[in-house]
Coordinates of N, CA and C in Angstrom, one line a residue:
M24 N 0.8 -1.2 0.0 CA 0.0 0.0 0.0 C 0.9 1.3 0.0
R25 N 1.9 1.2 0.8 CA 2.8 2.4 0.9 C 3.6 2.6 -0.4
R26 N 3.9 1.5 -1.1 CA 4.6 1.6 -2.4 C 3.7 2.2 -3.4
I27 N 2.5 1.8 -3.5 CA 1.6 2.4 -4.4 C 1.4 3.9 -4.2
L28 N 1.2 4.3 -2.9 CA 1.0 5.7 -2.6 C 2.2 6.5 -3.0
L29 N 3.4 5.9 -2.6 CA 4.7 6.6 -2.9 C 4.9 6.7 -4.4
S30 N 4.6 5.7 -5.2 CA 4.8 5.7 -6.6 C 3.8 6.7 -7.3
T31 N 2.6 6.7 -6.7 CA 1.6 7.7 -7.3 C 2.1 9.1 -7.0
L32 N 2.5 9.4 -5.8 CA 3.0 10.7 -5.5 C 4.2 11.1 -6.4
M33 N 5.1 10.2 -6.6 CA 6.3 10.4 -7.5 C 5.8 10.7 -8.9
L34 N 4.8 10.0 -9.4 CA 4.3 10.2 -10.8 C 3.7 11.5 -10.9
V35 N 2.8 11.9 -9.9 CA 2.2 13.2 -9.9 C 3.2 14.3 -9.9
G36 N 4.2 14.2 -9.0 CA 5.2 15.2 -8.9 C 6.0 15.4 -10.2
S37 N 6.4 14.3 -10.8 CA 7.2 14.4 -12.0 C 6.3 15.0 -13.2
L38 N 5.0 14.6 -13.2 CA 4.2 15.2 -14.2 C 4.0 16.7 -14.0
G39 N 3.9 17.1 -12.7 CA 3.8 18.6 -12.4 C 5.1 19.3 -12.8
L40 N 6.2 18.7 -12.5 CA 7.5 19.4 -12.9 C 7.6 19.4 -14.4
A41 N 7.2 18.4 -15.1 CA 7.3 18.4 -16.6 C 6.4 19.4 -17.2
A42 N 5.3 19.7 -16.6 CA 4.4 20.7 -17.1 C 5.0 22.1 -16.9
C43 N 5.6 22.3 -15.8 CA 6.2 23.6 -15.5 C 7.4 23.8 -16.4
D44 N 8.1 22.8 -16.8 CA 9.3 22.9 -17.6 C 9.0 23.4 -19.0
S45 N 7.9 22.8 -19.6 CA 7.6 23.2 -20.9 C 7.2 24.7 -21.0
K46 N 6.5 25.2 -20.0 CA 6.2 26.6 -20.0 C 7.4 27.5 -20.0
S47 N 8.4 27.1 -19.2 CA 9.6 28.0 -19.1 C 10.3 27.9 -20.5
E48 N 10.3 26.8 -21.1 CA 11.0 26.7 -22.4 C 10.2 27.5 -23.4
D49 N 8.9 27.5 -23.4 CA 8.1 28.3 -24.3 C 8.4 29.8 -24.1
K50 N 8.5 30.2 -22.8 CA 8.7 31.6 -22.5 C 10.2 32.0 -23.0
A51 N 11.1 31.1 -22.8 CA 12.5 31.4 -23.3 C 12.5 31.5 -24.8
Q52 N 11.8 30.7 -25.5 CA 11.7 30.8 -27.0 C 11.0 32.1 -27.4
Q53 N 10.0 32.5 -26.7 CA 9.3 33.7 -27.0 C 10.2 34.9 -26.7
A54 N 10.9 34.9 -25.7 CA 11.9 35.9 -25.3 C 12.9 36.0 -26.4
E55 N 13.4 34.9 -26.9 CA 14.4 34.9 -28.0 C 13.8 35.5 -29.3
H56 N 12.6 35.1 -29.5 CA 11.9 35.6 -30.7 C 11.8 37.1 -30.6
H57 N 11.3 37.6 -29.5 CA 11.1 39.1 -29.3 C 12.5 39.8 -29.4
A58 N 13.5 39.2 -28.9 CA 14.8 39.9 -29.0 C 15.3 40.0 -30.4
E59 N 15.0 38.9 -31.2 CA 15.3 39.0 -32.7 C 14.5 40.1 -33.4
Q60 N 13.3 40.2 -33.0 CA 12.4 41.2 -33.6 C 12.9 42.6 -33.3
A61 N 13.3 42.7 -32.0 CA 13.8 44.0 -31.6 C 15.1 44.4 -32.3
Q62 N 16.0 43.4 -32.6 CA 17.2 43.7 -33.3 C 16.9 44.1 -34.7
D63 N 15.9 43.4 -35.3 CA 15.5 43.7 -36.7 C 14.9 45.1 -36.8
N64 N 14.1 45.5 -35.8 CA 13.5 46.8 -35.7 C 14.6 47.9 -35.5
M65 N 15.6 47.6 -34.8 CA 16.7 48.5 -34.6 C 17.4 48.7 -35.9
K66 N 17.6 47.7 -36.6 CA 18.3 47.8 -37.9 C 17.5 48.6 -38.9
D67 N 16.2 48.4 -38.9 CA 15.3 49.2 -39.8 C 15.3 50.6 -39.4
A68 N 15.3 50.9 -38.1 CA 15.3 52.3 -37.6 C 16.6 53.0 -38.0
A69 N 17.7 52.2 -37.9 CA 19.0 52.8 -38.3 C 19.0 53.2 -39.8
K70 N 18.4 52.3 -40.6 CA 18.3 52.6 -42.0 C 17.5 53.8 -42.3
E71 N 16.3 53.9 -41.6 CA 15.5 55.1 -41.8 C 16.1 56.3 -41.3
Q72 N 16.9 56.3 -40.2 CA 17.6 57.4 -39.7 C 18.7 57.9 -40.7
A73 N 19.3 56.9 -41.3 CA 20.3 57.3 -42.3 C 19.7 58.0 -43.5
K74 N 18.5 57.5 -43.9 CA 17.7 58.1 -45.0 C 17.3 59.6 -44.6
A75 N 16.9 59.7 -43.4 CA 16.4 61.0 -42.9 C 17.6 62.0 -42.8
D76 N 18.8 61.5 -42.4 CA 20.0 62.3 -42.3 C 20.4 62.8 -43.7
K77 N 20.3 61.9 -44.7 CA 20.7 62.2 -46.1 C 19.7 63.2 -46.6
A78 N 18.4 63.1 -46.4 CA 17.4 64.0 -46.9 C 17.6 65.4 -46.2
G79 N 17.9 65.4 -45.0 CA 18.2 66.6 -44.3 C 19.4 67.4 -44.8
A80 N 20.4 66.6 -45.1 CA 21.6 67.2 -45.7 C 21.3 67.8 -47.1
E81 N 20.6 67.1 -47.9 CA 20.2 67.6 -49.2 C 19.3 68.8 -49.1
S82 N 18.4 68.8 -48.1 CA 17.6 70.0 -47.9 C 18.4 71.2 -47.5
K83 N 19.4 71.0 -46.6 CA 20.2 72.1 -46.2 C 21.1 72.6 -47.4
A84 N 21.5 71.7 -48.3 CA 22.3 72.1 -49.4 C 21.4 72.9 -50.4
A85 N 20.2 72.4 -50.6 CA 19.3 73.1 -51.5 C 19.0 74.5 -51.0
A86 N 18.8 74.6 -49.7 CA 18.5 75.9 -49.1 C 19.6 76.9 -49.2
A87 N 20.9 76.3 -49.1 CA 22.0 77.2 -49.2 C 22.2 77.7 -50.7
D88 N 21.9 76.8 -51.6 CA 22.0 77.2 -53.0 C 20.9 78.2 -53.3
E89 N 19.7 78.0 -52.8 CA 18.6 78.9 -53.0 C 18.9 80.3 -52.4
A90 N 19.6 80.3 -51.2 CA 19.9 81.6 -50.6 C 20.9 82.4 -51.4
K91 N 21.8 81.7 -52.1 CA 22.8 82.3 -52.9 C 22.2 83.1 -54.1
T92 N 21.1 82.5 -54.7 CA 20.5 83.1 -55.9 C 19.2 83.8 -55.6
F93 N 18.9 84.1 -54.3 CA 17.6 84.8 -53.9 C 17.7 86.2 -54.3
V94 N 16.8 86.7 -55.0 CA 16.7 88.1 -55.4 C 15.4 88.7 -54.7
P95 N 15.6 89.6 -53.8 CA 14.4 90.2 -53.2 C 13.6 91.1 -54.2
T96 N 12.4 91.1 -54.0 CA 11.5 91.9 -54.9 C 11.3 93.2 -54.2
S97 N 11.0 94.3 -55.0 CA 10.8 95.6 -54.4 C 9.3 95.9 -54.4
E98 N 8.5 94.9 -54.7 CA 7.0 95.1 -54.6 C 6.6 95.2 -53.2
V99 N 5.7 96.1 -53.0 CA 5.1 96.3 -51.6 C 3.7 95.7 -51.6
P100 N 3.4 94.9 -50.6 CA 2.0 94.3 -50.6 C 1.0 95.4 -50.6
K101 N -0.2 95.1 -51.2 CA -1.3 96.1 -51.3 C -1.7 96.5 -49.9
S102 N -1.6 95.7 -48.9 CA -2.2 96.0 -47.6 C -1.3 97.1 -46.9
I103 N -0.1 97.4 -47.3 CA 0.7 98.4 -46.6 C 1.1 99.5 -47.5
E104 N 0.6 99.6 -48.7 CA 0.9 100.7 -49.6 C 0.2 102.0 -49.1
T105 N 0.9 103.1 -49.4 CA 0.2 104.4 -49.1 C -0.8 104.7 -50.2
P106 N -1.9 105.3 -49.8 CA -2.9 105.7 -50.9 C -2.3 106.7 -51.8
A107 N -2.7 106.6 -53.0 CA -2.3 107.5 -54.1 C -3.0 108.9 -53.9
K108 N -2.3 110.0 -54.1 CA -2.8 111.3 -54.0 C -3.5 111.7 -55.2
N109 N -4.7 112.4 -55.1 CA -5.4 112.8 -56.3 C -5.1 114.1 -56.7

């Protein structure tokens, strides 16, 4: 009787530990998967940042070229013109 009870307890205990073990493995795999996704996202973000930096540099260069050739106009807006004398 004691052997049956002892073997039953051992079986239940080992099944309980086996069930806990698979959950921890699943969580470890999920963590690894999320880490890989995070690394991929960081790589994508770095590429996008490089594109943004390049576009910003091109924008600054275009603004500098535009500033060199800017010719101000002498036209006065209608809202601030002095009225004509009759």
